[in-house]
Short mmCIF file of C-alpha atoms in Angstrom, two decimals:
data_model
loop_
_atom_site.label_atom_id
_atom_site.label_comp_id
_atom_site.label_asym_id
_atom_site.label_seq_id
_atom_site.Cartn_x
_atom_site.Cartn_y
_atom_site.Cartn_z
CA UNK A 1 -53.00 180.90 -207.92
CA UNK A 2 -55.72 183.39 -207.32
CA UNK A 3 -58.17 183.39 -204.22
CA UNK A 4 -61.37 185.06 -203.54
CA UNK A 5 -60.39 188.46 -202.06
CA UNK A 6 -61.52 188.79 -198.52
CA UNK A 7 -60.58 185.45 -197.35
CA UNK A 8 -57.21 183.87 -196.10
CA UNK A 9 -55.68 182.50 -199.15
CA UNK A 10 -54.29 178.93 -199.18
CA UNK A 11 -50.78 179.98 -199.07
CA UNK A 12 -47.94 179.61 -196.82
CA UNK A 13 -47.71 181.35 -193.50
CA UNK A 14 -45.04 183.56 -195.13
CA UNK A 15 -47.19 184.85 -198.07
CA UNK A 16 -48.48 188.35 -198.04
CA UNK A 17 -52.19 188.67 -199.23
CA UNK A 18 -52.58 191.26 -201.82
CA UNK A 19 -53.69 194.62 -200.95
CA UNK A 20 -57.04 195.92 -201.73
CA UNK A 21 -57.85 198.80 -203.74
CA UNK A 22 -58.41 202.06 -202.12
CA UNK A 23 -61.81 202.65 -203.44
CA UNK A 24 -62.94 199.19 -202.65
CA UNK A 25 -64.94 199.34 -199.28
CA UNK A 26 -63.87 197.31 -196.70
CA UNK A 27 -66.53 194.12 -196.55
CA UNK A 28 -66.44 194.40 -192.70
CA UNK A 29 -67.58 198.10 -192.78
CA UNK A 30 -70.08 197.28 -195.68
CA UNK A 31 -71.36 194.12 -193.67
CA UNK A 32 -71.01 194.78 -189.72
CA UNK A 33 -72.65 191.78 -189.02
CA UNK A 34 -69.51 189.89 -190.43
CA UNK A 35 -67.27 191.20 -187.95
CA UNK A 36 -63.82 189.32 -187.26
CA UNK A 37 -65.57 187.56 -184.12
CA UNK A 38 -68.70 186.62 -185.76
CA UNK A 39 -67.54 185.80 -189.38
CA UNK A 40 -67.88 182.14 -190.21
CA UNK A 41 -64.90 180.09 -190.58
CA UNK A 42 -65.93 178.84 -194.28
CA UNK A 43 -63.00 178.64 -196.51
CA UNK A 44 -64.04 178.54 -200.19
CA UNK A 45 -61.94 176.25 -202.50
CA UNK A 46 -58.88 177.51 -204.03
CA UNK A 47 -58.73 177.29 -207.77
CA UNK A 48 -55.68 177.02 -210.08
CA UNK A 49 -56.43 178.44 -213.12
CA UNK A 50 -54.78 178.05 -216.56
CA UNK A 51 -52.53 181.29 -217.64
CA UNK A 52 -54.49 181.55 -220.79
CA UNK A 53 -57.90 181.19 -218.76
CA UNK A 54 -57.30 182.99 -215.91
CA UNK A 55 -60.17 185.54 -215.01
CA UNK A 56 -59.65 189.29 -215.36
CA UNK A 57 -57.97 191.08 -213.02
CA UNK A 58 -60.97 193.00 -211.61
CA UNK A 59 -61.54 191.79 -208.04
CA UNK A 60 -65.04 190.52 -206.65
CA UNK A 61 -66.15 192.25 -203.74
CA UNK A 62 -68.43 191.67 -200.90
CA UNK A 63 -70.60 194.30 -202.13
CA UNK A 64 -71.41 192.50 -205.25
CA UNK A 65 -73.13 189.56 -202.85
CA UNK A 66 -76.63 189.91 -201.34
CA UNK A 67 -76.76 190.27 -197.67
CA UNK A 68 -77.46 187.18 -195.84
CA UNK A 69 -79.85 187.61 -192.89
CA UNK A 70 -78.85 185.72 -189.78
CA UNK A 71 -81.19 184.24 -187.09
CA UNK A 72 -81.48 186.31 -183.97
CA UNK A 73 -79.17 185.06 -181.26
CA UNK A 74 -80.64 183.99 -177.92
CA UNK A 75 -79.00 185.40 -174.96
CA UNK A 76 -78.43 183.10 -171.92
CA UNK A 77 -80.67 185.62 -169.84
CA UNK A 78 -83.81 184.72 -172.28
CA UNK A 79 -83.26 180.81 -171.99
CA UNK A 80 -83.07 181.21 -168.24
CA UNK A 81 -86.30 183.10 -168.04
CA UNK A 82 -88.12 180.15 -170.00
CA UNK A 83 -86.67 177.83 -167.67
CA UNK A 84 -88.04 179.50 -164.62
CA UNK A 85 -91.57 179.85 -166.28
CA UNK A 86 -91.67 176.04 -166.73
CA UNK A 87 -90.52 175.44 -163.38
CA UNK A 88 -93.22 177.59 -161.89
CA UNK A 89 -95.94 176.11 -163.80
CA UNK A 90 -94.89 172.70 -162.64
CA UNK A 91 -94.83 173.46 -159.26
CA UNK A 92 -98.46 175.24 -159.64
CA UNK A 93 -99.77 171.72 -160.98
CA UNK A 94 -98.13 169.89 -158.11
CA UNK A 95 -99.84 171.92 -155.38
CA UNK A 96 -103.09 171.77 -157.08
CA UNK A 97 -103.11 167.88 -157.20
CA UNK A 98 -102.21 167.54 -153.66
CA UNK A 99 -105.03 170.14 -152.54
CA UNK A 100 -107.43 167.78 -154.57
CA UNK A 101 -106.21 164.67 -152.65
CA UNK A 102 -106.58 166.00 -149.31
CA UNK A 103 -110.16 167.35 -150.02
CA UNK A 104 -111.36 163.99 -151.44
CA UNK A 105 -109.80 162.28 -148.13
CA UNK A 106 -111.48 164.48 -146.00
CA UNK A 107 -114.49 164.32 -147.79
CA UNK A 108 -114.61 160.35 -147.94
CA UNK A 109 -113.82 160.34 -143.83
CA UNK A 110 -116.76 162.89 -142.88
CA UNK A 111 -119.16 160.79 -145.21
CA UNK A 112 -118.24 157.39 -143.76
CA UNK A 113 -118.48 158.89 -140.25
CA UNK A 114 -122.03 160.13 -140.86
CA UNK A 115 -123.32 156.95 -142.47
CA UNK A 116 -125.97 155.16 -140.35
CA UNK A 117 -125.54 151.60 -139.84
CA UNK A 118 -126.98 149.49 -142.94
CA UNK A 119 -128.37 145.89 -143.32
CA UNK A 120 -126.84 143.07 -145.52
CA UNK A 121 -129.53 141.28 -147.56
CA UNK A 122 -129.03 137.91 -148.89
CA UNK A 123 -130.24 137.73 -152.79
CA UNK A 124 -131.46 134.19 -152.00
CA UNK A 125 -133.66 134.67 -148.97
CA UNK A 126 -134.32 138.24 -149.10
CA UNK A 127 -133.85 138.46 -145.34
CA UNK A 128 -131.40 140.99 -144.08
CA UNK A 129 -128.95 141.18 -141.15
CA UNK A 130 -127.59 144.53 -139.31
CA UNK A 131 -124.25 145.11 -140.02
CA UNK A 132 -121.95 147.35 -138.43
CA UNK A 133 -120.20 150.20 -140.14
CA UNK A 134 -116.97 148.36 -140.61
CA UNK A 135 -118.55 145.90 -142.36
CA UNK A 136 -118.66 142.98 -139.89
CA UNK A 137 -121.34 140.94 -138.83
CA UNK A 138 -123.43 141.90 -135.77
CA UNK A 139 -121.33 140.66 -132.55
CA UNK A 140 -118.29 140.57 -134.68
CA UNK A 141 -115.32 142.36 -132.94
CA UNK A 142 -114.42 145.91 -134.56
CA UNK A 143 -112.16 145.51 -137.47
CA UNK A 144 -112.37 141.90 -138.02
CA UNK A 145 -113.26 140.95 -141.41
CA UNK A 146 -116.11 138.35 -141.71
CA UNK A 147 -114.77 134.79 -142.55
CA UNK A 148 -115.40 133.66 -145.95
CA UNK A 149 -118.08 130.80 -146.30
CA UNK A 150 -116.56 127.35 -147.23
CA UNK A 151 -117.41 125.58 -150.07
CA UNK A 152 -119.75 122.51 -149.10
CA UNK A 153 -118.26 119.47 -151.32
CA UNK A 154 -120.47 117.65 -153.86
CA UNK A 155 -121.83 114.38 -152.56
CA UNK A 156 -123.09 111.48 -155.05
CA UNK A 157 -126.26 109.82 -153.52
CA UNK A 158 -126.81 106.37 -154.78
CA UNK A 159 -130.01 104.15 -154.54
CA UNK A 160 -129.32 100.50 -154.58
CA UNK A 161 -132.34 98.33 -155.25
CA UNK A 162 -133.18 94.96 -154.03
CA UNK A 163 -131.40 93.20 -156.50
CA UNK A 164 -128.41 95.21 -155.81
CA UNK A 165 -128.11 97.49 -158.76
CA UNK A 166 -127.60 101.01 -158.72
CA UNK A 167 -130.97 102.53 -159.94
CA UNK A 168 -130.69 106.19 -158.87
CA UNK A 169 -127.38 108.08 -159.06
CA UNK A 170 -127.62 111.88 -158.20
CA UNK A 171 -124.99 114.22 -157.45
CA UNK A 172 -125.91 116.90 -155.02
CA UNK A 173 -123.73 120.16 -155.98
CA UNK A 174 -124.00 123.06 -153.44
CA UNK A 175 -123.49 126.24 -154.70
CA UNK A 176 -120.40 128.50 -153.87
CA UNK A 177 -122.35 130.68 -151.34
CA UNK A 178 -123.56 127.51 -149.51
CA UNK A 179 -127.24 128.38 -150.22
CA UNK A 180 -128.98 126.34 -153.21
CA UNK A 181 -127.05 124.63 -155.86
CA UNK A 182 -127.73 121.80 -158.55
CA UNK A 183 -129.08 118.29 -158.75
CA UNK A 184 -127.26 116.34 -161.52
CA UNK A 185 -129.15 113.06 -162.67
CA UNK A 186 -126.98 110.73 -163.90
CA UNK A 187 -128.40 107.81 -166.08
CA UNK A 188 -127.11 104.58 -164.56
CA UNK A 189 -126.46 103.07 -167.82
CA UNK A 190 -123.72 105.80 -168.80
CA UNK A 191 -120.87 104.28 -170.22
CA UNK A 192 -117.47 105.20 -168.48
CA UNK A 193 -114.03 103.89 -167.92
CA UNK A 194 -113.93 102.05 -164.78
CA UNK A 195 -110.21 102.21 -163.97
CA UNK A 196 -108.67 98.76 -164.15
CA UNK A 197 -111.61 97.03 -165.74
CA UNK A 198 -112.21 98.93 -168.95
CA UNK A 199 -115.65 100.48 -170.28
CA UNK A 200 -118.37 99.83 -168.35
CA UNK A 201 -121.89 101.18 -167.34
CA UNK A 202 -121.56 103.37 -164.60
CA UNK A 203 -123.83 101.52 -162.47
CA UNK A 204 -121.59 98.51 -162.86
CA UNK A 205 -118.87 100.24 -161.11
CA UNK A 206 -120.70 99.88 -157.77
CA UNK A 207 -121.29 96.08 -157.96
CA UNK A 208 -117.58 95.66 -159.07
CA UNK A 209 -116.06 97.72 -156.47
CA UNK A 210 -118.28 99.24 -154.23
CA UNK A 211 -118.44 102.83 -153.21
CA UNK A 212 -114.74 103.57 -153.66
CA UNK A 213 -114.90 102.37 -157.26
CA UNK A 214 -118.12 104.29 -157.82
CA UNK A 215 -116.46 107.39 -156.62
CA UNK A 216 -113.31 107.07 -158.99
CA UNK A 217 -115.30 106.21 -161.69
CA UNK A 218 -117.64 109.36 -161.60
CA UNK A 219 -114.93 111.68 -160.68
CA UNK A 220 -112.98 110.52 -163.82
CA UNK A 221 -115.99 110.91 -165.72
CA UNK A 222 -116.84 114.36 -164.47
CA UNK A 223 -113.57 115.79 -164.21
CA UNK A 224 -114.63 117.08 -160.59
CA UNK A 225 -113.72 115.87 -157.10
CA UNK A 226 -116.59 114.39 -154.92
CA UNK A 227 -116.48 114.89 -151.26
CA UNK A 228 -118.21 111.62 -150.55
CA UNK A 229 -120.42 108.75 -151.76
CA UNK A 230 -123.39 107.55 -149.94
CA UNK A 231 -125.17 104.24 -150.92
CA UNK A 232 -128.42 103.81 -149.47
CA UNK A 233 -130.77 100.52 -149.94
CA UNK A 234 -134.40 100.82 -149.24
CA UNK A 235 -134.02 100.88 -145.36
CA UNK A 236 -131.55 103.44 -145.66
CA UNK A 237 -133.75 105.69 -148.11
CA UNK A 238 -136.72 105.15 -145.74
CA UNK A 239 -134.55 106.68 -142.90
CA UNK A 240 -133.54 109.27 -144.59
CA UNK A 241 -137.06 110.62 -145.51
CA UNK A 242 -138.82 109.56 -142.34
CA UNK A 243 -138.26 112.98 -140.46
CA UNK A 244 -139.78 114.73 -143.43
CA UNK A 245 -142.78 112.47 -143.79
CA UNK A 246 -144.93 112.06 -146.97
CA UNK A 247 -144.08 114.09 -149.79
CA UNK A 248 -146.68 115.53 -152.17
CA UNK A 249 -145.20 114.61 -155.87
CA UNK A 250 -146.78 115.59 -159.16
CA UNK A 251 -145.99 112.30 -161.49
CA UNK A 252 -145.25 113.40 -165.24
CA UNK A 253 -146.81 110.09 -166.71
CA UNK A 254 -148.56 107.10 -165.58
CA UNK A 255 -146.02 104.82 -164.78
CA UNK A 256 -147.40 100.85 -165.38
CA UNK A 257 -145.71 97.71 -165.37
CA UNK A 258 -146.66 94.18 -166.85
CA UNK A 259 -147.10 91.23 -164.39
CA UNK A 260 -145.79 87.65 -165.00
CA UNK A 261 -149.52 86.63 -165.88
CA UNK A 262 -149.65 89.44 -168.61
CA UNK A 263 -151.68 92.09 -166.68
CA UNK A 264 -150.99 95.59 -166.77
CA UNK A 265 -150.72 97.16 -163.31
CA UNK A 266 -150.96 101.01 -162.78
CA UNK A 267 -148.16 101.96 -160.19
CA UNK A 268 -148.73 105.45 -160.05
CA UNK A 269 -151.15 107.71 -162.04
CA UNK A 270 -150.27 111.04 -163.66
CA UNK A 271 -150.53 114.14 -161.60
CA UNK A 272 -150.61 114.50 -157.93
CA UNK A 273 -149.60 111.81 -155.93
CA UNK A 274 -148.49 111.32 -152.15
CA UNK A 275 -145.21 109.49 -151.42
CA UNK A 276 -144.67 107.84 -148.22
CA UNK A 277 -141.12 107.35 -147.24
CA UNK A 278 -141.18 103.60 -147.39
CA UNK A 279 -142.31 103.76 -150.86
CA UNK A 280 -139.70 106.07 -152.26
CA UNK A 281 -137.24 103.01 -153.43
CA UNK A 282 -139.90 101.80 -155.69
CA UNK A 283 -140.81 105.32 -156.78
CA UNK A 284 -137.20 105.66 -158.04
CA UNK A 285 -136.40 102.15 -159.48
CA UNK A 286 -139.81 101.39 -161.02
CA UNK A 287 -139.19 101.30 -165.00
CA UNK A 288 -142.48 100.55 -166.17
CA UNK A 289 -142.87 100.95 -169.86
CA UNK A 290 -140.65 103.83 -170.23
CA UNK A 291 -136.81 104.33 -170.76
CA UNK A 292 -134.28 105.30 -168.24
CA UNK A 293 -134.41 109.24 -169.16
CA UNK A 294 -138.22 109.13 -168.63
CA UNK A 295 -137.71 107.44 -165.32
CA UNK A 296 -135.12 110.28 -164.46
CA UNK A 297 -137.98 112.55 -164.51
CA UNK A 298 -139.62 110.94 -161.63
CA UNK A 299 -136.17 111.27 -160.04
CA UNK A 300 -136.49 115.08 -160.46
CA UNK A 301 -139.68 115.49 -158.51
CA UNK A 302 -138.94 113.25 -155.81
CA UNK A 303 -135.72 115.44 -154.84
CA UNK A 304 -137.26 118.54 -155.63
CA UNK A 305 -140.28 117.85 -153.40
CA UNK A 306 -137.87 116.46 -150.59
CA UNK A 307 -135.72 119.55 -150.60
CA UNK A 308 -138.42 121.80 -150.63
CA UNK A 309 -139.77 120.30 -147.41
CA UNK A 310 -136.72 120.54 -145.71
CA UNK A 311 -136.41 124.24 -146.68
CA UNK A 312 -139.52 124.70 -144.55
CA UNK A 313 -138.33 122.15 -141.98
CA UNK A 314 -134.68 122.45 -141.37
CA UNK A 315 -135.01 120.14 -138.32
CA UNK A 316 -135.90 117.21 -140.92
CA UNK A 317 -132.63 117.36 -142.34
CA UNK A 318 -131.17 113.89 -141.75
CA UNK A 319 -127.97 112.91 -139.80
CA UNK A 320 -125.65 110.26 -140.46
CA UNK A 321 -123.19 111.37 -143.07
CA UNK A 322 -121.84 114.75 -142.08
CA UNK A 323 -120.89 115.39 -146.03
CA UNK A 324 -124.52 114.29 -147.12
CA UNK A 325 -126.04 116.28 -144.31
CA UNK A 326 -123.98 119.52 -145.34
CA UNK A 327 -124.87 119.12 -149.06
CA UNK A 328 -128.53 118.45 -148.25
CA UNK A 329 -128.54 121.57 -146.08
CA UNK A 330 -126.74 123.58 -148.45
CA UNK A 331 -129.41 122.81 -151.46
CA UNK A 332 -132.74 123.19 -149.01
CA UNK A 333 -131.44 126.64 -148.22
CA UNK A 334 -131.67 128.17 -151.65
CA UNK A 335 -132.65 127.85 -155.40
CA UNK A 336 -132.26 124.99 -156.87
CA UNK A 337 -131.71 123.81 -160.33
CA UNK A 338 -131.80 120.20 -161.77
CA UNK A 339 -129.45 118.95 -164.78
CA UNK A 340 -129.42 115.86 -166.59
CA UNK A 341 -125.94 114.54 -167.49
CA UNK A 342 -125.68 115.17 -171.40
CA UNK A 343 -125.95 111.77 -172.98
CA UNK A 344 -127.34 109.86 -176.14
CA UNK A 345 -128.66 106.55 -176.24
CA UNK A 346 -126.60 104.12 -178.47
CA UNK A 347 -127.72 100.49 -177.49
CA UNK A 348 -129.11 98.05 -174.83
CA UNK A 349 -127.29 96.08 -172.25
CA UNK A 350 -127.50 92.32 -171.84
CA UNK A 351 -130.18 93.05 -168.79
CA UNK A 352 -132.21 95.24 -171.04
CA UNK A 353 -131.13 98.30 -169.67
CA UNK A 354 -130.28 101.31 -171.99
CA UNK A 355 -126.66 102.04 -172.53
CA UNK A 356 -125.88 106.11 -173.26
CA UNK A 357 -122.82 107.97 -174.27
CA UNK A 358 -121.61 111.10 -172.92
CA UNK A 359 -121.65 114.47 -175.32
CA UNK A 360 -118.23 115.48 -174.09
CA UNK A 361 -118.44 119.03 -175.38
CA UNK A 362 -121.72 119.51 -173.38
CA UNK A 363 -120.31 117.98 -170.44
CA UNK A 364 -117.32 120.34 -170.41
CA UNK A 365 -119.29 123.34 -170.35
CA UNK A 366 -121.87 121.70 -167.51
CA UNK A 367 -119.03 120.84 -165.27
CA UNK A 368 -117.41 124.48 -165.73
CA UNK A 369 -120.79 125.91 -164.76
CA UNK A 370 -122.00 124.17 -162.14
CA UNK A 371 -119.28 122.65 -159.87
CA UNK A 372 -117.66 125.52 -157.78
CA UNK A 373 -114.33 124.00 -157.30
CA UNK A 374 -114.08 121.70 -160.39
CA UNK A 375 -110.37 120.33 -160.98
CA UNK A 376 -110.99 120.36 -164.93
CA UNK A 377 -113.33 121.23 -167.65
CA UNK A 378 -115.23 118.24 -168.29
CA UNK A 379 -113.85 115.72 -170.91
CA UNK A 380 -112.71 118.28 -173.32
CA UNK A 381 -110.27 120.27 -171.22
CA UNK A 382 -108.47 117.38 -169.58
CA UNK A 383 -105.22 115.35 -170.89
CA UNK A 384 -106.58 111.83 -171.86
CA UNK A 385 -104.58 109.02 -170.51
CA UNK A 386 -104.00 105.45 -170.92
CA UNK A 387 -102.53 103.62 -167.93
CA UNK A 388 -100.59 100.15 -168.60
CA UNK A 389 -99.35 98.06 -165.76
CA UNK A 390 -95.91 97.21 -166.25
CA UNK A 391 -95.23 95.55 -162.95
CA UNK A 392 -98.01 93.00 -162.49
CA UNK A 393 -98.98 94.35 -159.32
CA UNK A 394 -102.91 94.67 -158.46
CA UNK A 395 -104.96 97.96 -159.06
CA UNK A 396 -101.77 99.93 -160.20
CA UNK A 397 -104.30 101.93 -162.38
CA UNK A 398 -106.57 102.76 -159.56
CA UNK A 399 -103.39 103.87 -157.53
CA UNK A 400 -102.21 106.26 -160.49
CA UNK A 401 -105.75 107.74 -160.77
CA UNK A 402 -105.97 108.32 -157.31
CA UNK A 403 -102.68 109.89 -157.11
CA UNK A 404 -103.61 112.57 -160.21
CA UNK A 405 -107.00 112.96 -159.05
CA UNK A 406 -109.88 114.48 -161.39
CA UNK A 407 -107.85 116.62 -163.34
CA UNK A 408 -106.82 114.03 -166.01
CA UNK A 409 -109.31 111.96 -167.92
CA UNK A 410 -108.20 108.02 -167.54
CA UNK A 411 -109.69 106.63 -171.17
CA UNK A 412 -108.11 103.23 -171.32
CA UNK A 413 -106.56 100.97 -168.67
CA UNK A 414 -104.77 97.59 -169.10
CA UNK A 415 -101.59 95.23 -169.22
CA UNK A 416 -98.22 96.46 -170.89
CA UNK A 417 -96.23 94.18 -173.25
CA UNK A 418 -94.37 92.63 -169.95
CA UNK A 419 -94.36 93.27 -166.00
CA UNK A 420 -90.50 94.17 -166.27
CA UNK A 421 -90.48 97.85 -166.31
CA UNK A 422 -88.21 98.85 -163.65
CA UNK A 423 -88.83 102.48 -164.48
CA UNK A 424 -92.21 104.24 -165.23
CA UNK A 425 -92.30 105.72 -168.98
CA UNK A 426 -94.65 108.58 -169.76
CA UNK A 427 -95.15 108.44 -173.69
CA UNK A 428 -96.57 111.21 -175.52
CA UNK A 429 -97.39 111.07 -179.45
CA UNK A 430 -97.29 115.03 -180.37
CA UNK A 431 -94.63 117.37 -179.56
CA UNK A 432 -97.45 119.81 -178.59
CA UNK A 433 -98.26 117.44 -175.64
CA UNK A 434 -94.44 117.28 -174.71
CA UNK A 435 -95.31 120.01 -171.77
CA UNK A 436 -98.51 117.85 -170.32
CA UNK A 437 -96.25 114.53 -170.11
CA UNK A 438 -93.94 116.45 -168.17
CA UNK A 439 -96.57 117.90 -165.72
CA UNK A 440 -97.98 114.29 -165.59
CA UNK A 441 -94.14 113.24 -164.52
CA UNK A 442 -94.04 115.97 -162.05
CA UNK A 443 -97.41 114.91 -160.78
CA UNK A 444 -96.56 111.11 -160.32
CA UNK A 445 -93.04 111.92 -158.98
CA UNK A 446 -91.17 109.46 -161.12
CA UNK A 447 -91.16 108.62 -164.88
CA UNK A 448 -89.11 109.24 -168.13
CA UNK A 449 -90.52 111.04 -171.08
CA UNK A 450 -90.71 109.08 -174.27
CA UNK A 451 -91.78 110.51 -177.76
CA UNK A 452 -93.56 108.14 -179.87
CA UNK A 453 -94.06 108.24 -183.70
CA UNK A 454 -96.75 106.26 -183.65
CA UNK A 455 -100.06 108.30 -183.38
CA UNK A 456 -102.66 107.28 -181.08
CA UNK A 457 -105.85 109.49 -181.59
CA UNK A 458 -107.75 108.28 -178.48
CA UNK A 459 -105.63 109.39 -175.79
CA UNK A 460 -102.87 112.23 -175.41
CA UNK A 461 -100.18 110.27 -173.08
CA UNK A 462 -99.59 106.68 -172.17
CA UNK A 463 -98.29 105.82 -168.72
CA UNK A 464 -96.58 102.58 -168.43
CA UNK A 465 -96.10 101.92 -164.65
CA UNK A 466 -92.78 100.51 -163.57
CA UNK A 467 -91.66 99.36 -160.13
CA UNK A 468 -90.29 102.85 -159.35
CA UNK A 469 -93.96 104.16 -158.93
CA UNK A 470 -95.19 104.89 -155.17
CA UNK A 471 -98.53 105.79 -154.49
#
């Protein structure tokens, strides 16, 4: 056994290391950096050479190795100095930020105290009102924030002609600010689901169930709540218009009708006309040789002339229904936009009236942009429902729709296979609609979720109303 000289051999503790040659320099003197305190504690491996191959007896000294430069040792004092410098820099940054914040606050207070009282300008009217420095309206207590303007609810104004038909259906939608808004003209022949009665023209809902059923039908069609439905006949319309007096209207096209004797009678010439309050009913209902969509152009000029007059004569705003009074006052106080319900003709009814179907995507965008507090996004964004009566009770589907509100689109109604359903079932046809069905169950307060593998494309969920349902 032989070992590299200068290192402790791997021998028992009793063994004595061989003595170095007298001429061989002490490695600790040749390399002072390898003192007994700093020398690495690395032990080289010990090799067991065969007797006939043992290397020569000449020892290998440290003088034969290249000196290895070691990195400069860092003292504790140097490390502490660097830590102290970093701490001082952080302290300076914190002090600077605090000074800047104090300067900004003081500058803002000085500017606020020095600013004169301003004026609040209404974008719609251009009129200004003096304001106090704290933003309150004149006369308001200091520090009291102005109250938000309440949203005026939309109102459906329906004109019923002498034959009992709904000849004009107009939704008055005030803007969110309470000044101005939108007139939405609804063709009376628009097909819609009349809950519990099936698919019918909207005008039929008034004849079949009065204002309540008309309101439910229009809310279900639009996906937006209405504050009220006001139905007027010839006498009621005359009373509404009387305070405003005769109105100047511009008729888009000549209005004619053919009398029973075959003679053509001109009702209104194209261009400027004066409309007396007592003649407004005929102006709105006369069809002439036009279709319903052309007749709605006359509805537009009538309402725009009336609201323009009320804008200059607020005292002429009619009384009666508080909801209608508020909606008319809001629309007369600001800019007005007139929109037609997006429909397309697809047939003719038995009485000769045109029938129209709604363009769902356009209606969705219209409702989202026009109704400030719409409950849905028109037809596209609402879950489509089928409601089936499983109890035999009357008007069950109407009560379900009333409880759900305008956030659901009731597409189909009818009777279930029998009237023995003790528990309401909420059937969905796609796993993706399970969350919708569960929200519907929570809204109704009753029901069990049922998954059906028979797809039904026209609706997303079917509600089979059981005896546990409570309106």
